[in-house]
PDB file of C-alpha atoms in Angstrom:
ATOM      1  CA  MET A 117      14.823   1.257  21.376  1.00 50.00           C
ATOM      2  CA  THR A 118      16.805  -1.390  19.476  1.00 50.00           C
ATOM      3  CA  GLN A 119      14.834  -4.949  18.713  1.00 50.00           C
ATOM      4  CA  SER A 120      17.149  -7.646  18.565  1.00 51.00           C
ATOM      5  CA  PRO A 121      15.381 -10.260  15.728  1.00 52.00           C
ATOM      6  CA  PRO A 122      14.169 -13.233  17.740  1.00 52.00           C
ATOM      7  CA  VAL A 123      16.954 -16.498  18.485  1.00 51.00           C
ATOM      8  CA  ALA A 124      15.125 -19.606  17.404  1.00 48.00           C
ATOM      9  CA  PRO A 125      16.266 -22.897  20.081  1.00 50.00           C
ATOM     10  CA  ALA A 126      18.642 -24.690  18.360  1.00 49.00           C
ATOM     11  CA  ALA A 127      15.946 -27.966  18.270  1.00 49.00           C
ATOM     12  CA  ASP A 128      14.051 -25.624  16.416  1.00 56.00           C
ATOM     13  CA  MET A 129      16.370 -24.072  13.695  1.00 63.00           C
ATOM     14  CA  THR A 130      15.762 -25.492  10.143  1.00 75.00           C
ATOM     15  CA  TRP A 131      17.644 -24.554   6.991  1.00 79.00           C
ATOM     16  CA  PRO A 132      16.818 -22.733   4.846  1.00 78.00           C
ATOM     17  CA  PRO A 133      15.146 -20.386   7.617  1.00 84.00           C
ATOM     18  CA  PRO A 134      11.989 -19.093   6.494  1.00 91.00           C
ATOM     19  CA  PRO A 135      11.557 -15.760   4.532  1.00 94.00           C
ATOM     20  CA  TYR A 136      10.541 -14.177   6.831  1.00 95.00           C
ATOM     21  CA  LEU A 137      10.936 -13.504  10.920  1.00 95.00           C
ATOM     22  CA  PRO A 138       8.298 -13.839  13.595  1.00 94.00           C
ATOM     23  CA  PRO A 139       6.888 -10.229  15.282  1.00 96.00           C
ATOM     24  CA  VAL A 140       9.034  -9.780  18.733  1.00 92.00           C
ATOM     25  CA  ALA A 141       7.816  -8.302  22.039  1.00 92.00           C
ATOM     26  CA  PRO A 142       6.356  -4.690  21.355  1.00 95.00           C
ATOM     27  CA  VAL A 143       7.373  -1.627  23.088  1.00 96.00           C
ATOM     28  CA  THR A 144       4.857   0.144  24.772  1.00 95.00           C
ATOM     29  CA  ASP A 145       5.073   4.217  25.012  1.00 94.00           C
ATOM     30  CA  GLY A 146       3.492   6.321  27.792  1.00 93.00           C
ATOM     31  CA  HIS A 147       0.012   6.439  25.743  1.00 92.00           C
ATOM     32  CA  GLY A 148      -0.784   2.998  25.925  1.00 95.00           C
ATOM     33  CA  VAL A 149       0.413   3.044  22.401  1.00 96.00           C
ATOM     34  CA  ARG A 150       2.177  -0.390  21.415  1.00 97.00           C
ATOM     35  CA  ARG A 151       4.766  -0.484  18.629  1.00 97.00           C
ATOM     36  CA  PHE A 152       6.491  -3.606  16.854  1.00 98.00           C
ATOM     37  CA  ASP A 153       9.476  -1.993  14.501  1.00 97.00           C
ATOM     38  CA  GLY A 154      11.001  -3.045  11.405  1.00 97.00           C
ATOM     39  CA  ILE A 155       9.592  -6.727  11.211  1.00 98.00           C
ATOM     40  CA  THR A 156      11.092  -8.464   8.286  1.00 98.00           C
ATOM     41  CA  TYR A 157       7.838  -9.963   6.516  1.00 98.00           C
ATOM     42  CA  ALA A 158       9.753 -10.887   3.336  1.00 98.00           C
ATOM     43  CA  THR A 159      13.330 -11.878   2.282  1.00 96.00           C
ATOM     44  CA  THR A 160      14.453 -12.464  -1.239  1.00 93.00           C
ATOM     45  CA  PRO A 161      17.958 -13.290  -1.600  1.00 91.00           C
ATOM     46  CA  GLY A 162      20.303 -10.611  -3.352  1.00 90.00           C
ATOM     47  CA  TYR A 163      17.075  -7.821  -2.728  1.00 90.00           C
ATOM     48  CA  ARG A 164      16.819  -5.403   0.629  1.00 92.00           C
ATOM     49  CA  PRO A 165      14.165  -7.864   3.232  1.00 96.00           C
ATOM     50  CA  ARG A 166      11.069  -6.217   3.640  1.00 98.00           C
ATOM     51  CA  LEU A 167       9.703  -4.042   6.444  1.00 98.00           C
ATOM     52  CA  LEU A 168       6.912  -3.454   8.359  1.00 98.00           C
ATOM     53  CA  ASP A 169       5.840  -1.582  11.581  1.00 98.00           C
ATOM     54  CA  ALA A 170       2.781  -1.885  13.213  1.00 98.00           C
ATOM     55  CA  GLN A 171       1.085   0.243  15.606  1.00 98.00           C
ATOM     56  CA  LEU A 172      -1.996  -0.595  18.036  1.00 98.00           C
ATOM     57  CA  PRO A 173      -3.949   1.713  20.042  1.00 97.00           C
ATOM     58  CA  ALA A 174      -4.233   1.652  23.839  1.00 95.00           C
ATOM     59  CA  GLY A 175      -6.971  -1.266  24.792  1.00 93.00           C
ATOM     60  CA  GLU A 176      -7.804  -4.679  24.118  1.00 91.00           C
ATOM     61  CA  GLY A 177      -7.865  -6.173  20.647  1.00 89.00           C
ATOM     62  CA  PRO A 178      -7.991  -7.626  18.494  1.00 97.00           C
ATOM     63  CA  PHE A 179      -7.879  -4.399  16.179  1.00 98.00           C
ATOM     64  CA  PRO A 180      -8.792  -3.829  12.885  1.00 98.00           C
ATOM     65  CA  ALA A 181      -6.048  -2.864  10.717  1.00 98.00           C
ATOM     66  CA  VAL A 182      -5.129  -0.678   8.166  1.00 98.00           C
ATOM     67  CA  VAL A 183      -2.260  -1.480   6.078  1.00 98.00           C
ATOM     68  CA  TRP A 184      -0.274   2.496   4.785  1.00 98.00           C
ATOM     69  CA  ILE A 185       1.406   2.356   1.618  1.00 98.00           C
ATOM     70  CA  HIS A 186       3.873   4.843   0.683  1.00 98.00           C
ATOM     71  CA  GLY A 187       4.119   6.584  -2.340  1.00 98.00           C
ATOM     72  CA  GLY A 188       7.198   7.755  -4.485  1.00 96.00           C
ATOM     73  CA  GLY A 189       6.737   6.387  -8.073  1.00 95.00           C
ATOM     74  CA  TRP A 190       7.646   3.106  -7.121  1.00 96.00           C
ATOM     75  CA  LEU A 191      11.571   4.492  -7.335  1.00 95.00           C
ATOM     76  CA  ASP A 192      11.618   6.249  -3.849  1.00 94.00           C
ATOM     77  CA  GLY A 193      10.329   6.702  -0.363  1.00 96.00           C
ATOM     78  CA  ASP A 194      10.418   4.957   2.973  1.00 97.00           C
ATOM     79  CA  ARG A 195       7.531   3.471   5.052  1.00 98.00           C
ATOM     80  CA  ARG A 196       7.543   5.922   8.106  1.00 97.00           C
ATOM     81  CA  TYR A 197       6.896   8.940   6.061  1.00 96.00           C
ATOM     82  CA  PRO A 198       3.743  10.031   4.326  1.00 97.00           C
ATOM     83  CA  PRO A 199       4.199  12.708   1.700  1.00 97.00           C
ATOM     84  CA  PRO A 200       5.161  15.926   2.794  1.00 96.00           C
ATOM     85  CA  THR A 201       1.791  17.930   2.832  1.00 98.00           C
ATOM     86  CA  VAL A 202       0.648  15.337   5.264  1.00 98.00           C
ATOM     87  CA  PRO A 203       2.045  15.606   8.955  1.00 97.00           C
ATOM     88  CA  VAL A 204       2.981  11.636  10.496  1.00 97.00           C
ATOM     89  CA  GLU A 205       1.890  12.748  13.424  1.00 97.00           C
ATOM     90  CA  LEU A 206      -2.065  13.760  12.076  1.00 98.00           C
ATOM     91  CA  LEU A 207      -1.898  10.318   9.817  1.00 98.00           C
ATOM     92  CA  HIS A 208      -0.413   8.261  12.168  1.00 98.00           C
ATOM     93  CA  GLY A 209      -2.214   9.883  15.028  1.00 97.00           C
ATOM     94  CA  SER A 210      -6.075   9.936  13.058  1.00 98.00           C
ATOM     95  CA  VAL A 211      -5.780   6.165  12.549  1.00 98.00           C
ATOM     96  CA  LEU A 212      -4.751   4.988  16.339  1.00 98.00           C
ATOM     97  CA  ALA A 213      -7.828   7.657  17.511  1.00 97.00           C
ATOM     98  CA  ALA A 214     -10.157   5.840  15.482  1.00 97.00           C
ATOM     99  CA  GLY A 215      -9.558   2.384  17.398  1.00 97.00           C
ATOM    100  CA  LEU A 216      -7.689   1.039  13.980  1.00 98.00           C
ATOM    101  CA  ALA A 217      -3.745  -0.677  13.788  1.00 98.00           C
ATOM    102  CA  LEU A 218      -1.899   1.128  11.181  1.00 98.00           C
ATOM    103  CA  VAL A 219       0.337  -1.532   9.626  1.00 98.00           C
ATOM    104  CA  SER A 220       3.118   0.861   7.583  1.00 98.00           C
ATOM    105  CA  ILE A 221       5.264  -1.523   4.869  1.00 98.00           C
ATOM    106  CA  ASP A 222       8.129  -1.171   2.804  1.00 98.00           C
ATOM    107  CA  TYR A 223       8.253  -2.964  -0.749  1.00 98.00           C
ATOM    108  CA  ARG A 224      10.835  -3.388  -3.674  1.00 97.00           C
ATOM    109  CA  HIS A 225      11.566  -0.122  -5.799  1.00 97.00           C
ATOM    110  CA  SER A 226      11.068  -0.784  -9.377  1.00 96.00           C
ATOM    111  CA  LEU A 227      14.967  -0.894 -10.350  1.00 95.00           C
ATOM    112  CA  GLU A 228      15.611  -3.492  -7.615  1.00 95.00           C
ATOM    113  CA  ALA A 229      12.376  -5.446  -9.160  1.00 96.00           C
ATOM    114  CA  PRO A 230       9.890  -4.725 -11.747  1.00 96.00           C
ATOM    115  CA  PHE A 231       5.924  -4.983 -11.883  1.00 97.00           C
ATOM    116  CA  PRO A 232       4.584  -7.251 -10.242  1.00 97.00           C
ATOM    117  CA  ALA A 233       7.320  -7.201  -7.194  1.00 97.00           C
ATOM    118  CA  GLN A 234       5.721  -4.410  -5.560  1.00 98.00           C
ATOM    119  CA  LEU A 235       2.298  -6.386  -5.939  1.00 98.00           C
ATOM    120  CA  HIS A 236       3.916  -9.408  -4.600  1.00 98.00           C
ATOM    121  CA  ASP A 237       4.987  -7.746  -1.560  1.00 98.00           C
ATOM    122  CA  VAL A 238       2.040  -5.747  -0.426  1.00 98.00           C
ATOM    123  CA  LYS A 239       0.079  -9.457  -1.148  1.00 98.00           C
ATOM    124  CA  ALA A 240       3.387 -10.904   1.426  1.00 98.00           C
ATOM    125  CA  ALA A 241       2.498  -8.282   4.240  1.00 98.00           C
ATOM    126  CA  ILE A 242      -1.077  -8.501   4.186  1.00 98.00           C
ATOM    127  CA  ARG A 243      -0.469 -12.899   4.378  1.00 98.00           C
ATOM    128  CA  TYR A 244       2.130 -11.833   7.725  1.00 98.00           C
ATOM    129  CA  VAL A 245      -0.252  -9.571   9.236  1.00 98.00           C
ATOM    130  CA  ARG A 246      -2.817 -12.527   8.965  1.00 98.00           C
ATOM    131  CA  ALA A 247      -0.474 -15.360   9.594  1.00 98.00           C
ATOM    132  CA  TYR A 248       0.748 -13.140  12.870  1.00 98.00           C
ATOM    133  CA  ALA A 249      -2.721 -11.601  14.131  1.00 98.00           C
ATOM    134  CA  GLU A 250      -2.918 -12.723  17.301  1.00 97.00           C
ATOM    135  CA  THR A 251       0.975 -11.752  17.871  1.00 97.00           C
ATOM    136  CA  LEU A 252       0.638  -8.243  16.926  1.00 97.00           C
ATOM    137  CA  GLY A 253      -3.306  -8.149  18.506  1.00 97.00           C
ATOM    138  CA  ILE A 254      -4.731  -7.744  14.789  1.00 98.00           C
ATOM    139  CA  ASP A 255      -8.574  -8.795  13.470  1.00 98.00           C
ATOM    140  CA  PRO A 256      -7.540 -10.619  10.518  1.00 98.00           C
ATOM    141  CA  ALA A 257     -10.489 -10.720   9.280  1.00 97.00           C
ATOM    142  CA  ARG A 258     -10.811  -7.172   9.400  1.00 98.00           C
ATOM    143  CA  ILE A 259      -8.225  -5.371   7.319  1.00 98.00           C
ATOM    144  CA  GLY A 260      -8.029  -2.335   4.627  1.00 98.00           C
ATOM    145  CA  VAL A 261      -5.391  -0.535   2.633  1.00 98.00           C
ATOM    146  CA  TRP A 262      -4.795   2.669   1.898  1.00 99.00           C
ATOM    147  CA  GLY A 263      -1.927   4.434  -0.357  1.00 98.00           C
ATOM    148  CA  GLU A 264      -0.610   7.435  -2.085  1.00 98.00           C
ATOM    149  CA  SER A 265       0.368   8.422  -5.081  1.00 98.00           C
ATOM    150  CA  ALA A 266       2.457   4.693  -6.226  1.00 98.00           C
ATOM    151  CA  GLY A 267       1.025   3.496  -2.760  1.00 98.00           C
ATOM    152  CA  GLY A 268      -2.447   4.182  -4.337  1.00 98.00           C
ATOM    153  CA  HIS A 269      -1.555   2.415  -7.388  1.00 98.00           C
ATOM    154  CA  LEU A 270      -0.369  -0.704  -5.526  1.00 98.00           C
ATOM    155  CA  ALA A 271      -3.836  -0.128  -3.003  1.00 98.00           C
ATOM    156  CA  ALA A 272      -5.905  -0.108  -5.682  1.00 98.00           C
ATOM    157  CA  LEU A 273      -4.451  -3.406  -7.397  1.00 98.00           C
ATOM    158  CA  ALA A 274      -4.396  -4.880  -3.661  1.00 98.00           C
ATOM    159  CA  GLY A 275      -8.416  -4.153  -3.479  1.00 98.00           C
ATOM    160  CA  VAL A 276      -9.186  -5.793  -7.227  1.00 98.00           C
ATOM    161  CA  VAL A 277      -6.854  -8.779  -7.533  1.00 97.00           C
ATOM    162  CA  GLY A 278      -8.174 -11.540  -5.503  1.00 92.00           C
ATOM    163  CA  PRO A 279      -9.285 -14.732  -6.642  1.00 89.00           C
ATOM    164  CA  GLY A 280     -11.408 -14.624  -9.572  1.00 88.00           C
ATOM    165  CA  SER A 281      -9.529 -11.960 -11.508  1.00 91.00           C
ATOM    166  CA  PRO A 282      -7.225 -12.119 -14.580  1.00 88.00           C
ATOM    167  CA  ASP A 283      -3.616 -13.656 -13.871  1.00 90.00           C
ATOM    168  CA  ALA A 284      -4.745 -13.956 -10.271  1.00 91.00           C
ATOM    169  CA  GLU A 285      -2.030 -16.578  -9.362  1.00 91.00           C
ATOM    170  CA  ALA A 286       0.503 -14.851 -10.827  1.00 94.00           C
ATOM    171  CA  LEU A 287      -0.172 -11.494  -9.043  1.00 97.00           C
ATOM    172  CA  GLU A 288      -0.391 -13.268  -6.185  1.00 96.00           C
ATOM    173  CA  GLY A 289       2.705 -13.889  -5.963  1.00 96.00           C
ATOM    174  CA  THR A 290       4.479 -16.540  -2.956  1.00 95.00           C
ATOM    175  CA  GLN A 291       6.942 -13.970  -1.195  1.00 95.00           C
ATOM    176  CA  GLY A 292       7.323 -14.356   2.804  1.00 96.00           C
ATOM    177  CA  VAL A 293       4.284 -16.494   4.451  1.00 96.00           C
ATOM    178  CA  GLY A 294       3.958 -17.943   0.981  1.00 92.00           C
ATOM    179  CA  SER A 295       0.292 -18.420   0.932  1.00 93.00           C
ATOM    180  CA  GLY A 296      -2.844 -17.409   2.833  1.00 95.00           C
ATOM    181  CA  ASP A 297      -6.390 -14.897   1.591  1.00 96.00           C
ATOM    182  CA  THR A 298      -5.021 -11.315   0.997  1.00 97.00           C
ATOM    183  CA  GLY A 299      -8.447  -9.739   0.492  1.00 97.00           C
ATOM    184  CA  VAL A 300      -9.293  -6.702   2.301  1.00 98.00           C
ATOM    185  CA  LEU A 301     -12.625  -4.454   3.155  1.00 98.00           C
ATOM    186  CA  ALA A 302     -11.875  -1.389   1.949  1.00 98.00           C
ATOM    187  CA  VAL A 303      -9.363   1.061  -0.022  1.00 98.00           C
ATOM    188  CA  VAL A 304      -8.777   4.531   0.065  1.00 99.00           C
ATOM    189  CA  ASP A 305      -6.857   5.485  -2.822  1.00 99.00           C
ATOM    190  CA  TRP A 306      -4.748   8.969  -2.987  1.00 98.00           C
ATOM    191  CA  TYR A 307      -4.404  10.141  -6.392  1.00 98.00           C
ATOM    192  CA  GLY A 308      -2.918   6.516  -7.719  1.00 98.00           C
ATOM    193  CA  VAL A 309      -2.612   5.616 -11.656  1.00 97.00           C
ATOM    194  CA  SER A 310      -5.425   3.146 -12.559  1.00 98.00           C
ATOM    195  CA  ASP A 311      -4.566   2.929 -16.601  1.00 97.00           C
ATOM    196  CA  LEU A 312      -0.998   2.767 -17.693  1.00 96.00           C
ATOM    197  CA  VAL A 313      -2.403   2.329 -20.754  1.00 94.00           C
ATOM    198  CA  VAL A 314      -3.603   5.236 -21.447  1.00 92.00           C
ATOM    199  CA  LEU A 315      -1.486   7.738 -19.207  1.00 88.00           C
ATOM    200  CA  ALA A 316       1.420   6.552 -21.661  1.00 76.00           C
ATOM    201  CA  GLY A 317       0.306   9.228 -23.287  1.00 68.00           C
ATOM    202  CA  HIS A 318       0.914  11.661 -20.444  1.00 69.00           C
ATOM    203  CA  PRO A 319       4.019  13.583 -20.470  1.00 66.00           C
ATOM    204  CA  MET A 320       6.098  13.737 -17.355  1.00 67.00           C
ATOM    205  CA  PRO A 321       6.705  17.549 -15.552  1.00 65.00           C
ATOM    206  CA  PRO A 322      10.098  18.438 -16.250  1.00 67.00           C
ATOM    207  CA  MET A 323      12.534  17.237 -13.761  1.00 63.00           C
ATOM    208  CA  PRO A 324      14.992  19.798 -12.129  1.00 64.00           C
ATOM    209  CA  ALA A 325      18.422  20.248 -13.911  1.00 65.00           C
ATOM    210  CA  GLY A 326      20.662  17.739 -12.982  1.00 66.00           C
ATOM    211  CA  ALA A 327      18.226  15.789 -11.611  1.00 67.00           C
ATOM    212  CA  GLU A 328      18.566  11.709 -12.594  1.00 74.00           C
ATOM    213  CA  PHE A 329      15.351  10.639 -12.613  1.00 77.00           C
ATOM    214  CA  PRO A 330      14.395   7.297 -14.700  1.00 86.00           C
ATOM    215  CA  ASP A 331      11.048   7.521 -16.499  1.00 88.00           C
ATOM    216  CA  PRO A 332       9.181   5.586 -13.258  1.00 92.00           C
ATOM    217  CA  TYR A 333       6.570   4.078 -16.003  1.00 92.00           C
ATOM    218  CA  GLU A 334       9.491   2.351 -17.872  1.00 92.00           C
ATOM    219  CA  ALA A 335      11.210   1.194 -14.559  1.00 93.00           C
ATOM    220  CA  LEU A 336       7.822   0.078 -13.302  1.00 96.00           C
ATOM    221  CA  LEU A 337       7.049  -2.064 -15.952  1.00 95.00           C
ATOM    222  CA  GLY A 338      10.252  -3.523 -17.584  1.00 93.00           C
ATOM    223  CA  GLY A 339      10.333  -5.197 -20.679  1.00 91.00           C
ATOM    224  CA  THR A 340      10.748  -4.058 -24.347  1.00 90.00           C
ATOM    225  CA  GLU A 341       8.934  -1.202 -26.055  1.00 88.00           C
ATOM    226  CA  ALA A 342       6.959  -3.706 -27.821  1.00 92.00           C
ATOM    227  CA  GLN A 343       6.010  -5.526 -24.429  1.00 92.00           C
ATOM    228  CA  ARG A 344       5.284  -2.758 -22.617  1.00 91.00           C
ATOM    229  CA  PRO A 345       1.492  -1.800 -23.864  1.00 92.00           C
ATOM    230  CA  GLU A 346       0.260  -5.363 -22.534  1.00 95.00           C
ATOM    231  CA  LEU A 347       2.475  -4.919 -19.187  1.00 95.00           C
ATOM    232  CA  ALA A 348       0.920  -1.415 -19.230  1.00 96.00           C
ATOM    233  CA  ARG A 349      -2.212  -3.406 -19.412  1.00 96.00           C
ATOM    234  CA  ALA A 350      -1.510  -6.142 -16.459  1.00 96.00           C
ATOM    235  CA  ALA A 351      -0.343  -3.582 -14.192  1.00 97.00           C
ATOM    236  CA  SER A 352      -3.538  -1.424 -14.528  1.00 98.00           C
ATOM    237  CA  PRO A 353      -6.405  -1.536 -11.727  1.00 98.00           C
ATOM    238  CA  VAL A 354      -9.090  -0.870 -14.231  1.00 98.00           C
ATOM    239  CA  THR A 355      -8.528  -4.017 -15.797  1.00 97.00           C
ATOM    240  CA  TYR A 356      -9.428  -5.771 -12.703  1.00 97.00           C
ATOM    241  CA  ALA A 357     -12.096  -3.329 -11.587  1.00 97.00           C
ATOM    242  CA  GLY A 358     -15.080  -5.698 -12.356  1.00 95.00           C
ATOM    243  CA  SER A 359     -13.419  -8.798 -10.541  1.00 94.00           C
ATOM    244  CA  PRO A 360     -15.939 -10.968  -7.764  1.00 93.00           C
ATOM    245  CA  GLY A 361     -15.664  -9.313  -4.059  1.00 94.00           C
ATOM    246  CA  VAL A 362     -14.120  -6.153  -4.652  1.00 97.00           C
ATOM    247  CA  PRO A 363     -14.228  -3.701  -1.780  1.00 98.00           C
ATOM    248  CA  PRO A 364     -15.565  -0.532  -1.690  1.00 98.00           C
ATOM    249  CA  PHE A 365     -13.303   2.345  -2.370  1.00 98.00           C
ATOM    250  CA  LEU A 366     -12.754   5.893  -1.504  1.00 98.00           C
ATOM    251  CA  LEU A 367     -10.857   7.804  -4.517  1.00 98.00           C
ATOM    252  CA  ILE A 368      -9.566  11.413  -3.519  1.00 98.00           C
ATOM    253  CA  HIS A 369      -7.738  13.515  -6.063  1.00 98.00           C
ATOM    254  CA  GLY A 370      -6.736  16.662  -6.680  1.00 98.00           C
ATOM    255  CA  THR A 371      -8.248  18.403  -9.784  1.00 98.00           C
ATOM    256  CA  GLN A 372      -5.095  20.354 -11.087  1.00 97.00           C
ATOM    257  CA  ASP A 373      -2.595  16.981 -10.384  1.00 96.00           C
ATOM    258  CA  GLY A 374       0.077  17.500 -12.902  1.00 93.00           C
ATOM    259  CA  LEU A 375       1.979  14.285 -12.439  1.00 93.00           C
ATOM    260  CA  VAL A 376      -1.364  11.714 -12.587  1.00 95.00           C
ATOM    261  CA  PRO A 377      -4.148  13.667 -14.048  1.00 96.00           C
ATOM    262  CA  TYR A 378      -7.598  13.915 -12.030  1.00 98.00           C
ATOM    263  CA  SER A 379      -8.586  11.771 -15.229  1.00 97.00           C
ATOM    264  CA  GLN A 380      -7.008   8.367 -14.249  1.00 97.00           C
ATOM    265  CA  SER A 381      -9.654   8.220 -10.654  1.00 98.00           C
ATOM    266  CA  GLU A 382     -12.094   9.303 -12.341  1.00 98.00           C
ATOM    267  CA  ARG A 383     -11.173   5.826 -15.250  1.00 98.00           C
ATOM    268  CA  LEU A 384     -11.224   4.038 -11.909  1.00 98.00           C
ATOM    269  CA  ALA A 385     -14.315   5.315 -10.404  1.00 98.00           C
ATOM    270  CA  ALA A 386     -16.213   4.154 -13.713  1.00 98.00           C
ATOM    271  CA  ALA A 387     -14.700   1.330 -13.985  1.00 98.00           C
ATOM    272  CA  LEU A 388     -15.798   0.600 -10.230  1.00 98.00           C
ATOM    273  CA  GLU A 389     -19.252   0.925 -10.934  1.00 97.00           C
ATOM    274  CA  SER A 390     -19.768  -0.844 -14.034  1.00 96.00           C
ATOM    275  CA  GLY A 391     -18.433  -3.708 -12.211  1.00 94.00           C
ATOM    276  CA  GLY A 392     -21.082  -3.559  -9.838  1.00 94.00           C
ATOM    277  CA  GLY A 393     -18.578  -2.487  -7.191  1.00 95.00           C
ATOM    278  CA  GLU A 394     -18.631   0.757  -4.869  1.00 97.00           C
ATOM    279  CA  ALA A 395     -16.761   3.709  -5.402  1.00 98.00           C
ATOM    280  CA  VAL A 396     -16.512   7.045  -3.782  1.00 98.00           C
ATOM    281  CA  LEU A 397     -15.115   9.462  -5.960  1.00 98.00           C
ATOM    282  CA  ARG A 398     -13.772  12.924  -4.131  1.00 98.00           C
ATOM    283  CA  PRO A 399     -12.096  15.495  -5.723  1.00 98.00           C
ATOM    284  CA  VAL A 400      -9.894  17.816  -4.359  1.00 98.00           C
ATOM    285  CA  ASP A 401     -10.548  21.580  -6.455  1.00 98.00           C
ATOM    286  CA  GLY A 402      -7.603  23.215  -7.184  1.00 97.00           C
ATOM    287  CA  ALA A 403      -5.156  20.805  -5.691  1.00 98.00           C
ATOM    288  CA  ASP A 404      -1.633  19.397  -7.110  1.00 97.00           C
ATOM    289  CA  HIS A 405       0.323  15.763  -6.931  1.00 97.00           C
ATOM    290  CA  ILE A 406       0.423  15.449  -2.990  1.00 98.00           C
ATOM    291  CA  PHE A 407      -2.209  17.840  -2.035  1.00 98.00           C
ATOM    292  CA  LEU A 408       0.160  20.285  -2.890  1.00 98.00           C
ATOM    293  CA  GLY A 409      -2.651  23.603  -2.550  1.00 97.00           C
ATOM    294  CA  SER A 410      -4.882  22.336  -0.824  1.00 97.00           C
ATOM    295  CA  PRO A 411      -6.172  24.467   2.509  1.00 93.00           C
ATOM    296  CA  ASP A 412      -7.384  21.084   4.853  1.00 95.00           C
ATOM    297  CA  ILE A 413      -4.739  18.236   4.960  1.00 98.00           C
ATOM    298  CA  ALA A 414      -6.639  17.343   8.015  1.00 98.00           C
ATOM    299  CA  GLU A 415      -9.760  17.155   5.970  1.00 98.00           C
ATOM    300  CA  ILE A 416      -8.690  14.732   3.635  1.00 98.00           C
ATOM    301  CA  VAL A 417      -6.966  12.291   6.504  1.00 98.00           C
ATOM    302  CA  GLY A 418     -10.295  12.909   8.354  1.00 98.00           C
ATOM    303  CA  GLU A 419     -12.826  11.593   5.701  1.00 98.00           C
ATOM    304  CA  SER A 420     -10.061   8.987   4.004  1.00 98.00           C
ATOM    305  CA  VAL A 421     -10.233   7.143   8.090  1.00 98.00           C
ATOM    306  CA  ALA A 422     -13.647   8.044   9.006  1.00 98.00           C
ATOM    307  CA  PHE A 423     -14.055   5.595   5.548  1.00 98.00           C
ATOM    308  CA  LEU A 424     -11.882   3.195   6.482  1.00 98.00           C
ATOM    309  CA  ALA A 425     -13.659   2.885  10.170  1.00 98.00           C
ATOM    310  CA  ARG A 426     -16.573   2.577   8.789  1.00 97.00           C
ATOM    311  CA  HIS A 427     -15.689  -0.617   6.543  1.00 97.00           C
ATOM    312  CA  LEU A 428     -13.625  -1.910   9.183  1.00 97.00           C
ATOM    313  CA  VAL A 429     -15.284  -1.653  12.978  1.00 91.00           C
ATOM    314  CA  ALA A 430     -18.371  -2.014  11.788  1.00 72.00           C
ATOM    315  CA  ARG A 431     -17.755  -5.113  10.590  1.00 63.00           C
ATOM    316  CA  ALA A 432     -17.218  -6.375  14.412  1.00 55.00           C
TER     317      ALA A 432
END
């Protein structure tokens, strides 16, 4: 069902309009699940609008919410689709069954804008959810983030970058709603990059013949070769792992990941713990990137949802 964008009364119109749109009425399915689809949470002239979808469990809210951040090497991906190893019905259904709302977001890809544009968008989505929490049926005080691959990297950054972090103002951005609290209560990071400085020495796996795929790290960071080490440091979650108020982390990573080495999650777990934070590191023995080779994806999803529910629902 296609929803038309809201039209404000002429007396309420301003120019220029705000760089986002308020939610319109949700669609409710036969199971009582409410959906807000394709909400514009931020716009920038010259770029595609950044969209989010929100799903609410049946029943009375407000509900704690999980912000899902897709992967794709910062070059690709779509808020509507998990990695091909994870059925969308399993991911979405598990979150809703736990009494959590699910907010799935798009963000600017790296050839649209280099880092920190992607983190700015994640922060803008969190601000938007808080600004419209009452309309969406979400508890603004109980928000967590969950991402995979590039989305895991962005989820980790969303967790460690806060008011007391180095370069906090530059990393928060002013997209969308523009200002407001972007703190979260829990982070689930599936096989995300944590230290881009170290990873620069890790060779990329060979691409299929004829594939045109830019180097994802160079595309993300931009800048000159001389600038790249400092840009890599600024884009690395380990840089901010000792910031005040960092929430609990669950890191899940395949031990045979050929794209993002398992050692990346080990580094982040160690940095979080040395900074006084809480980090649970869960290896998936023998699994490659996107958990290829894992015999039980449902168990991984269930563990992730249980971790989020423990830190979000328990705060009611």
